[in-house]
Amino acid sequence: METLMADRVHSSLRLFMHRNAVFLCERLCAQFPSETNVQLLATCYLHNNQPYAAYHILKGKKLPESRYLFALSCFRMNLLREAEETLCPVNEPNVEVPSGATGHYLLGVIYRCTGRISAAAEQFTQSLTLDPLLWAAYEELCILGIAEGADECFSEATALRLQQEHTSTSSLEKLNFVNGNRVLSSSVSASLEDSSPKQTKQLHANNTAEVPAYPHVRATALHVQNSVSSNVAQFDTPSPTATQNSSLVPPPLFRNFQAYQNTISGDIPAKQKANAGNQPLRRKYLDEARLKKVSGRLFNQSIDSVPRRSARLSRDTTVNSNSNISQFGGNGTDHSSGSRYKVVDEMCTDNISATSSSASIADGRCFEQDKAERILLRESYLAVGIRELLGLLRTLGEGFRLSCLFKCQEALEVYRKLPEPQFNTGWVLCQVGKAYFELVDYLEADHYFELAHRLSPCTLEGMDIYSTVLYHLNEEMRLSYLAQELISIDRLSPQAWCAVGNCFALRKDHETALKNFQRAVQLDSRFVYAHTLCGHEYSALEDYENSIKFYRCALQVDERHYNAWYGLGVVYLRQEKFEFAEHHFRRAFQINPRSSVLMCYLGMALHALKRNEDALEMMEKAIFADKKNPLPKYQKALILLGLQKYPEALDELERLKEIAPHESSMYALMGKIYKQLNILDKAVFCFGIALDLKPPAADLAVIKSAMEKVHLPDELMEDDL
């Protein structure tokens, strides 16, 4: 009953019938309350999203599997301290972490959630050491920015180690199989040695009965039947009968074995019984010539295997041909003929028994050889499969590692090396889209995210970044459609509510956008991007206190989330806390050293701190990193204006005009520079273009005031631009 119920529970779990599994497993634990069954019930609870129930029944259990399931329940309930103490007890420092690689991985996640990055990295590394195919551990190391190269992690040495582990397991199975067959062979040989001709003859005598026309059939048939059935029972898989595998051609009397069995058991069909009286009486004995023909065929075909035995029996047949040994039928028949049949019976019995036994041994050896060949073939296939899998993980891992280090161009080159079936998957296309997003190439990012969403329309991972891409492209209609689609797929996913929030943020409805981002935080408090988006919206509402709060929450979840460092820098820059701004921009720049935007804002903070030379150097780096980014060119012109290098500033703005010809702030700055150079007509012209381009309301009044005062001396003008 216990085995049956446990099997039904596992079957329900495989078929995702979680409620049914919980019900059956509760009955199982009530009837058989062992800790193994309790572990199975806890597994059912976890599958059914009831970690609190698993926590209750596993509390205080000491088996390793129970400890792992209890720690997992604690983790899902956000009881991180209790989960850590379960996996790694403080009072028992020598206790191993349960469940091997997965246990170390869970402990590493707990350490990362509590801010102990070095300890987390150690656990993830240990997890990969135990199981090199645990991709999640390598992914976490990449997110932490400390993963070793994929060529080292998924190297040929790793492939050899995996192959050796599987080979050792296969060798153990093969050794057990060979030992079993050796025992079988020795037992068969011993049985052959124990069975003497006298015992065979006695067995023949005990099983002999009168059968019309074939008086010797019963003994021979029964002996062959017993020999074959014993050989079949000793092997794991049924082997052919001895007469099918030996070199001895069976005599004609065995061609219809079922008929002989029916004859032996007395199960003669009714039709045959009815027709028995009508058939002529068959001869009871073979004539002497036919006897010689049959016996000669039997003995000549087996002479290679047992020559001495055959020769001796042939001589005995000749000696006893004229003597009367016994009266078989008792009805006046030729007694010499009966003795001949008795000799034939003995010889058939001995030859068939020896042949069937030797054939059984040969069958065992052939089966053992076939088994070994199958194991070698499986090992060769396994070695090829391991190398192919590690090669795939090597490419994916290196691309993901480079992406996490924000070496996006190199990551794209690695992803392009993937075979087409692997490249055209949702996960890879999303990674490519994220790489283009970090490169501020929103059009290419949009293309790949759209492909990923088309291939995997129900995959939500990466859709929050996709919604931000559409936000930057001002694709309001597509963004709205994406948000509605994600909500219809899973309204309890944070990615869906981030898309909805971006949709309202694009419409400048910051309060509604903020509510949607907060909803995403409520659904998953560890979804770092939702915290950052909340900070952006509070910053847009000029609620800097709450903005700083959410940015710091994001950094508690992921210290390498450079967007939060950038957000804090922007807040402090607006509050004119330039030293704080420079610190946070520099931290973001250390994480993502190839971002042109971060370089530009760091240069702005340095310029505010009157470190103009450092600021100019940083702006040059930003322009070189992304020649299509207009912001560092504009900021460089501002710095040159502050240094009174007017011609150089104008040259930079002229280059900016080629990239962004419709920026009103650029023309306003050019008007100011022309005013400083006392070229008033060009100054008025530039101010007029700036007004025609419909600047923001905050800049509109400033540009009008500068245009009205263009003919006034410089000391009477306010430095508003």
XYZ file of C-alpha atoms in Angstrom:
721
model
C 0.000 0.000 0.000
C 2.789 2.427 0.929
C 4.671 1.818 -2.323
C 1.517 2.185 -4.372
C 0.547 5.469 -2.709
C 4.062 6.914 -3.060
C 4.089 5.956 -6.729
C 0.751 7.702 -7.269
C 2.074 10.824 -5.535
C 5.132 10.947 -7.806
C 2.918 10.368 -10.823
C 0.665 13.264 -9.797
C 3.686 15.543 -9.395
C 4.972 14.582 -12.831
C 1.574 15.416 -14.320
C 1.375 18.721 -12.356
C -1.624 17.468 -10.361
C -0.333 19.207 -7.261
C -3.557 19.231 -5.256
C -4.063 15.538 -5.909
C -0.460 14.866 -4.867
C -0.971 16.787 -1.617
C -4.140 14.862 -0.796
C -2.645 11.424 -1.481
C 0.589 12.243 0.334
C -1.317 13.418 3.398
C -3.059 10.027 3.453
C 0.330 8.355 3.023
C 1.866 10.207 5.966
C -1.159 9.483 8.147
C -0.814 5.750 7.497
C 2.993 5.544 7.316
C 4.503 8.530 9.193
C 8.155 8.055 8.202
C 10.468 11.007 7.604
C 10.891 9.998 3.966
C 7.153 10.314 3.458
C 7.185 13.638 5.292
C 9.841 14.855 2.842
C 7.607 13.817 -0.020
C 4.688 15.709 1.520
C 6.864 18.806 1.927
C 7.812 18.518 -1.735
C 4.134 18.430 -2.641
C 3.473 21.520 -0.524
C 6.316 23.403 -2.208
C 5.025 22.454 -5.653
C 1.580 23.656 -4.592
C 3.012 27.019 -3.459
C 2.490 26.273 0.239
C 5.934 26.856 1.777
C 4.395 27.605 5.170
C 2.888 24.087 5.294
C 6.252 22.545 4.369
C 7.908 24.715 7.032
C 5.506 23.402 9.689
C 5.977 19.685 9.019
C 9.767 19.853 8.527
C 10.683 21.937 11.551
C 13.104 19.987 13.736
C 13.916 17.286 11.166
C 17.566 16.280 10.932
C 17.984 14.303 7.718
C 19.915 16.194 5.008
C 17.043 16.154 2.534
C 14.667 17.442 5.228
C 17.089 20.246 6.086
C 17.333 21.316 2.456
C 13.561 21.361 1.965
C 13.118 23.258 5.238
C 15.726 25.852 4.188
C 13.983 26.241 0.843
C 10.678 26.793 2.621
C 12.295 29.429 4.841
C 13.795 31.158 1.808
C 10.429 31.368 0.088
C 8.951 32.822 3.265
C 11.842 35.349 3.410
C 13.141 33.821 6.654
C 16.727 34.126 5.511
C 18.423 33.827 8.885
C 16.603 30.604 9.743
C 17.326 29.198 6.282
C 21.021 29.931 6.713
C 21.143 28.326 10.162
C 19.461 25.222 8.752
C 21.913 24.815 5.893
C 24.960 25.755 7.950
C 24.339 25.308 11.704
C 26.401 27.620 13.894
C 26.902 25.019 16.639
C 27.928 22.318 14.143
C 30.525 23.875 11.834
C 31.653 20.510 10.422
C 28.211 19.534 9.143
C 28.062 19.351 5.360
C 25.631 21.473 3.424
C 22.746 19.189 2.369
C 21.866 18.346 -1.253
C 25.352 18.996 -2.583
C 25.579 21.578 -5.365
C 21.995 22.811 -5.014
C 22.436 23.280 -1.272
C 25.552 25.408 -1.807
C 23.697 27.376 -4.474
C 20.811 28.130 -2.115
C 23.242 29.177 0.610
C 24.989 31.464 -1.897
C 21.690 33.121 -2.814
C 20.990 33.707 0.884
C 24.424 35.284 1.345
C 23.868 37.514 -1.684
C 20.479 38.642 -0.386
C 22.063 39.595 2.927
C 24.899 41.537 1.295
C 27.774 39.092 1.911
C 29.099 39.067 -1.618
C 32.408 37.280 -0.994
C 30.730 34.461 0.940
C 28.088 34.162 -1.782
C 30.769 33.927 -4.464
C 32.504 31.178 -2.505
C 29.295 29.138 -2.297
C 28.499 29.594 -5.981
C 32.034 28.502 -6.878
C 31.707 25.433 -4.657
C 28.393 24.638 -6.293
C 29.977 24.778 -9.748
C 32.830 22.583 -8.539
C 30.366 19.895 -7.491
C 28.177 20.251 -10.566
C 29.725 22.063 -13.561
C 26.394 21.915 -15.388
C 24.581 24.006 -12.772
C 24.076 27.036 -14.999
C 22.254 29.057 -12.333
C 25.409 29.191 -10.175
C 27.522 30.507 -13.055
C 24.797 33.024 -13.869
C 24.900 34.342 -10.306
C 28.677 34.702 -10.469
C 28.286 36.678 -13.688
C 25.704 38.966 -12.063
C 28.141 39.562 -9.211
C 30.779 40.464 -11.802
C 33.345 37.949 -10.520
C 32.795 34.931 -12.771
C 35.840 33.340 -14.339
C 35.975 32.943 -18.080
C 33.581 30.433 -19.563
C 36.518 28.723 -21.294
C 37.910 27.869 -17.867
C 34.631 26.908 -16.230
C 33.377 24.726 -19.112
C 36.800 23.536 -20.259
C 38.013 20.224 -21.648
C 39.164 19.272 -18.165
C 35.582 19.666 -16.984
C 34.418 17.459 -19.851
C 36.937 14.767 -18.909
C 35.865 14.908 -15.273
C 32.197 14.544 -16.170
C 33.034 11.676 -18.497
C 35.075 9.948 -15.781
C 32.226 10.305 -13.308
C 29.769 8.700 -15.706
C 32.322 6.090 -16.768
C 33.010 5.083 -13.178
C 29.312 4.560 -12.642
C 29.058 2.506 -15.826
C 32.157 0.499 -14.879
C 30.643 -0.343 -11.530
C 27.514 -1.597 -13.243
C 29.624 -3.598 -15.691
C 31.694 -5.111 -12.865
C 28.586 -6.218 -11.042
C 27.287 -7.776 -14.255
C 30.550 -9.666 -14.907
C 30.722 -10.955 -11.340
C 27.174 -12.164 -11.607
C 27.936 -14.057 -14.790
C 31.065 -15.587 -13.266
C 28.975 -16.934 -10.435
C 26.495 -18.213 -12.996
C 29.199 -19.977 -15.034
C 30.737 -21.599 -11.996
C 27.363 -22.792 -10.772
C 26.562 -24.284 -14.174
C 29.944 -26.042 -14.296
C 29.475 -27.386 -10.794
C 26.053 -28.689 -11.672
C 27.491 -30.434 -14.719
C 30.197 -32.060 -12.630
C 27.705 -33.200 -10.024
C 25.383 -34.779 -12.552
C 26.943 -38.181 -13.438
C 25.722 -40.457 -16.238
C 24.267 -42.710 -13.607
C 22.119 -39.875 -12.234
C 21.053 -38.941 -15.746
C 20.078 -42.522 -16.380
C 18.140 -42.631 -13.117
C 16.322 -39.413 -14.034
C 15.479 -40.986 -17.397
C 14.125 -44.056 -15.714
C 11.948 -42.065 -13.302
C 10.422 -39.941 -16.066
C 9.844 -42.737 -18.574
C 6.269 -43.664 -19.452
C 4.582 -45.509 -22.276
C 3.811 -43.351 -25.283
C 2.395 -45.063 -28.352
C 4.815 -45.277 -31.227
C 7.532 -43.257 -29.325
C 8.287 -45.009 -26.048
C 11.459 -42.926 -25.411
C 9.939 -39.485 -25.973
C 8.823 -38.698 -22.402
C 12.259 -38.897 -20.792
C 14.055 -36.950 -23.474
C 11.447 -34.223 -23.787
C 11.179 -33.696 -20.056
C 14.948 -33.472 -19.725
C 15.232 -30.855 -22.481
C 12.334 -28.906 -21.004
C 13.899 -28.867 -17.518
C 17.320 -27.914 -18.900
C 15.973 -25.031 -20.987
C 13.754 -23.649 -18.240
C 16.599 -23.706 -15.703
C 18.895 -21.851 -18.075
C 16.289 -19.206 -18.837
C 15.601 -18.548 -15.188
C 19.259 -17.862 -14.388
C 19.664 -14.924 -16.802
C 18.238 -11.442 -16.519
C 16.875 -11.595 -20.044
C 15.533 -14.816 -21.607
C 18.048 -16.583 -23.805
C 17.266 -18.898 -26.703
C 16.878 -22.585 -26.057
C 19.916 -24.772 -26.124
C 18.986 -26.543 -29.335
C 18.712 -23.206 -31.145
C 22.190 -22.052 -30.163
C 24.226 -25.256 -30.287
C 25.861 -26.773 -33.333
C 23.810 -29.935 -32.850
C 20.892 -30.253 -35.237
C 17.875 -31.482 -33.278
C 16.386 -34.802 -34.351
C 13.045 -34.870 -36.127
C 11.206 -35.998 -33.013
C 11.603 -32.462 -31.467
C 10.165 -30.488 -34.341
C 6.750 -30.306 -32.759
C 7.612 -29.841 -29.134
C 4.138 -28.661 -28.143
C 2.625 -31.848 -29.516
C 5.042 -33.878 -27.429
C 4.152 -31.871 -24.345
C 0.484 -32.497 -24.983
C 1.244 -36.158 -25.438
C 3.279 -36.268 -22.241
C 0.640 -34.534 -20.170
C -2.121 -36.578 -21.685
C -3.851 -33.541 -23.229
C -4.725 -35.178 -26.522
C -7.154 -33.126 -28.560
C -10.621 -34.528 -28.835
C -10.460 -34.701 -32.613
C -7.387 -36.879 -32.442
C -9.082 -39.161 -29.906
C -12.046 -39.504 -32.221
C -9.910 -40.384 -35.190
C -7.600 -42.688 -33.294
C -9.631 -45.773 -34.041
C -9.740 -45.067 -37.749
C -6.002 -44.619 -38.160
C -3.817 -47.677 -38.846
C -1.654 -48.810 -35.976
C 1.790 -47.270 -36.350
C 4.846 -49.409 -35.864
C 5.965 -49.483 -32.280
C 9.643 -49.676 -33.043
C 11.923 -48.434 -35.792
C 13.686 -51.018 -37.895
C 17.317 -51.573 -37.326
C 18.456 -49.692 -40.440
C 16.532 -46.548 -39.484
C 17.871 -46.823 -35.955
C 21.418 -46.827 -37.278
C 20.619 -43.812 -39.467
C 19.228 -41.773 -36.546
C 21.904 -42.741 -34.031
C 24.644 -42.152 -36.579
C 23.366 -38.632 -37.272
C 23.190 -37.845 -33.558
C 26.623 -39.127 -32.686
C 28.483 -37.947 -35.779
C 27.248 -34.349 -35.359
C 28.341 -34.245 -31.703
C 31.635 -36.061 -32.217
C 33.664 -32.826 -32.140
C 32.398 -31.882 -28.732
C 32.439 -35.325 -26.957
C 34.373 -37.793 -29.133
C 35.332 -40.257 -26.412
C 31.793 -40.466 -25.069
C 30.374 -41.072 -28.556
C 32.929 -43.728 -29.386
C 32.285 -45.588 -26.145
C 28.538 -45.502 -26.616
C 28.866 -46.726 -30.206
C 30.920 -49.719 -29.023
C 28.345 -50.454 -26.313
C 25.639 -50.444 -28.908
C 27.512 -53.014 -31.008
C 28.254 -55.293 -28.063
C 24.672 -55.254 -26.779
C 22.969 -55.626 -30.132
C 22.421 -59.455 -29.759
C 21.601 -59.592 -26.051
C 18.293 -59.328 -24.214
C 18.565 -56.717 -21.423
C 14.928 -56.267 -20.456
C 11.443 -56.777 -21.755
C 10.238 -53.263 -22.457
C 6.823 -54.133 -23.780
C 6.406 -57.675 -22.486
C 4.555 -58.776 -25.616
C 7.076 -60.888 -27.457
C 8.832 -58.074 -29.329
C 12.499 -58.131 -30.257
C 14.380 -57.306 -27.052
C 17.523 -56.257 -28.878
C 15.552 -53.446 -30.446
C 14.395 -52.280 -27.013
C 17.949 -52.220 -25.712
C 19.004 -50.152 -28.662
C 16.318 -47.604 -27.886
C 17.421 -47.485 -24.282
C 20.975 -46.688 -25.368
C 19.654 -44.009 -27.728
C 17.649 -42.491 -24.870
C 20.677 -42.330 -22.624
C 22.812 -40.860 -25.350
C 20.193 -38.262 -26.334
C 19.783 -37.283 -22.712
C 23.510 -36.912 -22.064
C 24.237 -35.089 -25.312
C 21.320 -32.682 -25.065
C 22.022 -31.958 -21.391
C 25.706 -31.273 -22.002
C 25.011 -29.303 -25.161
C 22.307 -27.177 -23.546
C 24.525 -26.445 -20.540
C 27.516 -25.482 -22.692
C 25.195 -23.398 -24.878
C 23.921 -21.633 -21.786
C 27.480 -20.758 -20.806
C 28.125 -19.557 -24.340
C 24.927 -17.526 -24.211
C 26.073 -15.912 -21.000
C 29.448 -15.029 -22.456
C 27.911 -13.643 -25.655
C 25.398 -11.657 -23.656
C 28.202 -10.348 -21.456
C 30.181 -9.333 -24.534
C 27.155 -7.607 -26.061
C 26.535 -5.811 -22.795
C 30.140 -4.588 -22.690
C 29.916 -3.376 -26.283
C 26.713 -1.506 -25.522
C 28.339 0.122 -22.505
C 31.333 1.224 -24.600
C 29.046 2.601 -27.288
C 27.006 4.460 -24.693
C 30.176 5.897 -23.162
C 31.376 7.153 -26.549
C 28.020 8.800 -27.213
C 28.107 10.258 -23.710
C 31.572 11.743 -24.255
C 30.460 13.408 -27.480
C 27.301 14.711 -25.811
C 29.230 16.138 -22.865
C 31.621 17.998 -25.159
C 28.807 19.381 -27.278
C 26.878 20.542 -24.205
C 29.928 22.164 -22.626
C 30.723 23.857 -25.941
C 27.236 25.353 -26.007
C 27.449 26.447 -22.365
C 30.889 27.889 -23.049
C 29.514 30.191 -25.737
C 26.396 31.166 -23.794
C 28.355 31.654 -20.588
C 31.005 33.846 -22.175
C 28.375 36.012 -23.838
C 26.425 36.412 -20.607
C 29.583 37.142 -18.604
C 30.626 39.877 -21.029
C 27.112 41.336 -20.915
C 27.214 41.492 -17.123
C 30.562 43.280 -17.361
C 28.895 45.664 -19.865
C 31.330 44.676 -22.608
C 28.358 44.633 -24.902
C 30.091 44.733 -28.285
C 32.225 41.709 -27.401
C 29.152 39.937 -26.029
C 27.332 40.463 -29.325
C 30.232 38.949 -31.231
C 30.129 35.872 -28.992
C 26.371 35.443 -29.338
C 26.701 35.558 -33.131
C 28.853 32.403 -32.943
C 25.872 30.391 -31.728
C 24.187 27.990 -34.146
C 21.014 29.332 -35.675
C 18.576 27.158 -33.628
C 20.174 28.412 -30.402
C 20.454 32.027 -31.500
C 16.791 32.197 -32.506
C 15.508 31.541 -29.003
C 13.792 33.953 -26.665
C 16.567 33.996 -24.058
C 19.404 34.695 -26.504
C 17.463 37.335 -28.431
C 16.598 39.107 -25.168
C 20.275 39.110 -24.207
C 21.158 40.604 -27.581
C 18.443 43.226 -27.116
C 19.802 44.124 -23.670
C 23.289 44.507 -25.119
C 22.035 46.977 -27.726
C 20.048 48.752 -25.006
C 23.234 49.286 -22.998
C 24.901 50.561 -26.164
C 22.051 53.105 -26.446
C 21.153 51.658 -29.835
C 17.416 51.574 -29.204
C 16.406 50.738 -32.766
C 18.445 47.538 -32.834
C 17.323 46.704 -29.294
C 13.713 47.133 -30.380
C 14.288 44.801 -33.341
C 15.681 41.940 -31.266
C 13.226 42.334 -28.406
C 10.387 42.231 -30.911
C 11.796 39.013 -32.400
C 12.110 37.485 -28.939
C 8.553 38.434 -28.045
C 7.291 37.023 -31.335
C 9.120 33.711 -30.830
C 8.186 33.379 -27.148
C 5.078 35.486 -26.615
C 4.520 34.163 -23.087
C 8.084 34.738 -21.890
C 8.172 37.709 -19.507
C 11.901 37.875 -18.787
C 13.393 41.005 -20.348
C 10.044 42.575 -21.184
C 10.621 45.323 -18.605
C 13.709 46.424 -20.559
C 11.744 46.142 -23.796
C 9.117 48.525 -22.412
C 11.883 51.008 -21.525
C 13.227 50.765 -25.080
C 9.785 51.654 -26.434
C 9.626 54.484 -23.893
C 12.863 55.986 -25.239
C 11.621 55.598 -28.814
C 8.341 57.348 -27.921
C 6.369 54.383 -29.276
C 3.280 55.083 -27.211
C 0.892 52.843 -29.130
C 3.215 49.838 -29.197
C 4.098 50.322 -25.551
C 0.419 50.398 -24.598
C -0.253 47.228 -26.597
C 2.731 45.477 -24.980
C 1.547 46.420 -21.489
C -1.953 45.090 -22.120
C -0.567 41.880 -23.598
C 1.732 41.249 -20.621
C -1.089 41.909 -18.161
C -3.285 39.394 -19.995
C -0.505 36.785 -19.807
C 0.334 37.191 -16.119
C -1.040 40.064 -14.115
C 1.020 38.950 -11.109
C 4.356 39.468 -12.828
C 6.443 42.574 -12.019
C 7.502 42.875 -15.669
C 3.900 43.479 -16.731
C 3.376 46.295 -14.218
C 6.704 47.891 -15.166
C 5.459 48.033 -18.758
C 2.206 49.642 -17.599
C 4.167 52.160 -15.526
C 6.380 53.080 -18.475
C 3.272 53.603 -20.559
C 1.948 56.222 -18.093
C 5.423 57.738 -17.649
C 5.565 58.354 -21.404
C 2.309 60.315 -21.068
C 3.896 62.381 -18.266
C 1.420 60.924 -15.762
C 4.076 60.332 -13.143
C 1.756 59.649 -10.218
C -0.077 56.834 -12.023
C 3.216 55.483 -13.291
C 4.542 55.474 -9.742
C 1.557 53.435 -8.505
C 2.206 50.784 -11.146
C 5.905 50.585 -10.318
C 5.052 50.219 -6.628
C 2.682 47.404 -7.562
C 5.620 45.639 -9.218
C 7.673 46.070 -6.031
C 4.844 44.561 -3.970
C 4.672 41.527 -6.248
C 8.429 40.907 -6.065
C 10.447 42.866 -3.544
C 13.671 41.553 -5.106
C 12.879 42.859 -8.583
C 15.574 45.512 -8.649
C 14.482 47.423 -11.753
C 11.071 48.205 -10.235
C 12.789 49.953 -7.295
C 14.870 52.031 -9.692
C 11.863 53.050 -11.773
C 10.082 54.179 -8.596
C 13.114 56.309 -7.805
C 13.004 57.854 -11.287
C 9.346 58.800 -10.902
C 9.866 60.328 -7.461
C 12.775 62.280 -8.929
C 10.522 63.530 -11.744
C 8.014 64.631 -9.070
C 10.924 66.349 -7.236
C 10.326 64.158 -4.175
C 14.008 63.570 -3.670
C 13.733 62.008 -0.243
C 11.586 59.092 -1.456
C 13.636 58.913 -4.600
C 16.818 58.335 -2.593
C 14.974 55.746 -0.499
C 14.003 53.618 -3.495
C 17.417 53.913 -5.105
C 18.989 52.598 -1.926
C 16.489 49.734 -1.787
C 17.561 48.807 -5.295
C 21.207 48.771 -4.232
C 20.368 46.513 -1.290
C 18.971 43.994 -3.758
C 21.815 44.340 -6.272
C 24.873 46.384 -5.425
C 26.001 46.350 -9.077
C 22.784 47.889 -10.397
C 24.470 50.966 -11.825
C 21.134 52.637 -12.718
C 20.477 53.216 -8.999
C 23.942 54.743 -8.504
C 23.269 56.978 -11.483
C 19.867 57.990 -10.084
C 21.398 58.964 -6.754
C 24.028 61.009 -8.575
C 21.355 62.887 -10.506
C 19.424 63.662 -7.313
C 22.524 65.009 -5.565
C 23.461 66.997 -8.674
C 20.071 68.688 -8.634
C 20.442 69.360 -4.939
C 23.842 70.890 -5.734
C 25.608 68.349 -3.537
C 28.319 68.020 -6.115
C 30.753 65.928 -4.109
C 28.063 63.337 -3.379
C 27.017 63.464 -7.009
C 30.591 62.897 -8.186
C 30.959 59.915 -5.792
C 27.804 58.160 -7.002
C 28.497 58.842 -10.666
C 31.976 57.414 -10.227
C 30.587 54.263 -8.573
C 28.229 53.794 -11.495
C 31.098 54.419 -13.904
C 33.231 51.764 -12.187
C 30.475 49.214 -12.759
C 29.788 50.223 -16.348
C 32.971 51.875 -17.627
C 31.804 51.988 -21.249
C 28.671 54.071 -20.825
C 28.859 57.394 -22.594
C 25.979 58.731 -20.461
C 27.766 57.962 -17.194
C 30.970 59.575 -18.458
C 29.033 62.683 -19.397
C 27.324 63.024 -16.010
C 30.578 62.398 -14.198
C 32.127 65.199 -16.277
C 29.199 67.456 -15.343
C 29.832 66.794 -11.654
C 33.527 67.523 -12.110
C 32.691 70.746 -13.950
C 30.415 71.772 -11.083
C 33.336 71.156 -8.738
C 35.448 73.546 -10.902
C 37.655 70.680 -12.063
C 37.381 71.766 -15.664
C 40.397 69.924 -17.047
C 39.189 66.603 -15.621
C 35.725 67.417 -16.860
C 36.979 68.090 -20.399
C 38.925 64.828 -20.382
C 35.843 62.898 -19.314
C 33.739 64.574 -22.012
C 36.295 63.600 -24.636
C 36.029 59.994 -23.463
C 32.246 60.169 -23.601
C 32.292 61.525 -27.163
C 34.741 58.826 -28.241
C 32.621 56.096 -26.590
C 29.481 57.141 -28.476
C 29.847 59.630 -31.294
C 26.069 59.700 -31.786
C 25.350 60.873 -28.245
C 24.653 64.653 -28.362
C 24.804 65.242 -24.603
C 28.617 65.129 -24.085
C 29.156 67.475 -27.048
C 26.756 70.009 -25.553
C 28.347 69.719 -22.122
C 31.813 70.089 -23.606
C 30.701 73.319 -25.280
C 29.437 74.575 -21.919
C 32.775 73.817 -20.282
C 34.659 75.572 -23.100
C 32.328 78.534 -22.697
C 33.180 78.661 -18.987
C 36.861 78.630 -19.950
C 36.139 81.474 -22.442
C 37.265 79.336 -25.374
C 34.505 80.630 -27.634
C 35.727 79.479 -31.064
C 36.282 75.929 -29.808
C 32.852 75.953 -28.199
C 31.263 77.094 -31.477
C 33.095 74.361 -33.397
C 31.756 71.729 -30.997
C 28.217 73.078 -31.356
C 28.504 73.027 -35.131
C 29.392 69.320 -34.935
C 26.481 68.830 -32.561
C 24.154 70.469 -35.091
C 24.872 67.603 -37.510
C 23.711 65.045 -34.949
C 20.794 66.898 -33.330
C 19.652 69.763 -35.583
C 16.396 70.333 -33.695
C 17.685 70.953 -30.162
C 16.535 74.370 -28.910
C 19.093 74.453 -26.059
C 21.935 74.122 -28.595
C 20.777 77.222 -30.526
C 20.277 79.153 -27.291
C 23.854 78.385 -26.278
C 25.138 79.427 -29.698
C 23.254 82.717 -29.337
C 24.949 83.348 -26.013
C 28.393 82.638 -27.462
C 27.754 85.013 -30.380
C 26.666 87.648 -27.859
C 30.015 87.176 -26.074
C 31.788 87.577 -29.417
C 29.669 90.706 -30.077
C 28.156 89.183 -33.218
C 24.670 90.359 -32.321
C 22.820 89.561 -35.532
C 23.823 85.881 -35.338
C 22.961 85.880 -31.640
C 19.444 87.156 -32.371
C 19.123 84.645 -35.214
C 20.074 81.710 -32.971
C 17.721 82.844 -30.182
C 14.913 83.054 -32.717
C 15.523 79.495 -33.946
C 15.571 78.279 -30.353
C 12.129 79.812 -29.771
C 10.769 78.360 -33.005
C 11.745 74.836 -31.903
C 9.284 75.098 -28.981
C 11.577 74.601 -25.993
C 10.308 73.371 -22.619
C 8.327 75.851 -20.541
C 11.206 76.277 -18.096
C 13.605 77.295 -20.901
C 11.127 79.427 -22.833
C 11.195 82.386 -20.461
C 14.994 82.304 -20.205
C 15.474 82.356 -23.995
C 13.015 85.244 -24.389
C 14.775 87.241 -21.678
C 18.186 86.697 -23.313
C 16.820 87.735 -26.696
C 15.368 90.955 -25.280
C 18.657 91.859 -23.554
C 20.931 91.013 -26.459
C 21.829 94.667 -27.023
C 22.541 95.335 -23.338
C 26.054 95.197 -21.895
C 27.153 91.857 -20.496
C 27.229 93.054 -16.900
C 23.513 93.831 -17.071
C 22.594 90.359 -18.373
C 21.877 87.479 -16.015
C 23.748 84.272 -16.571
C 20.629 82.186 -17.000
C 21.630 79.979 -19.909
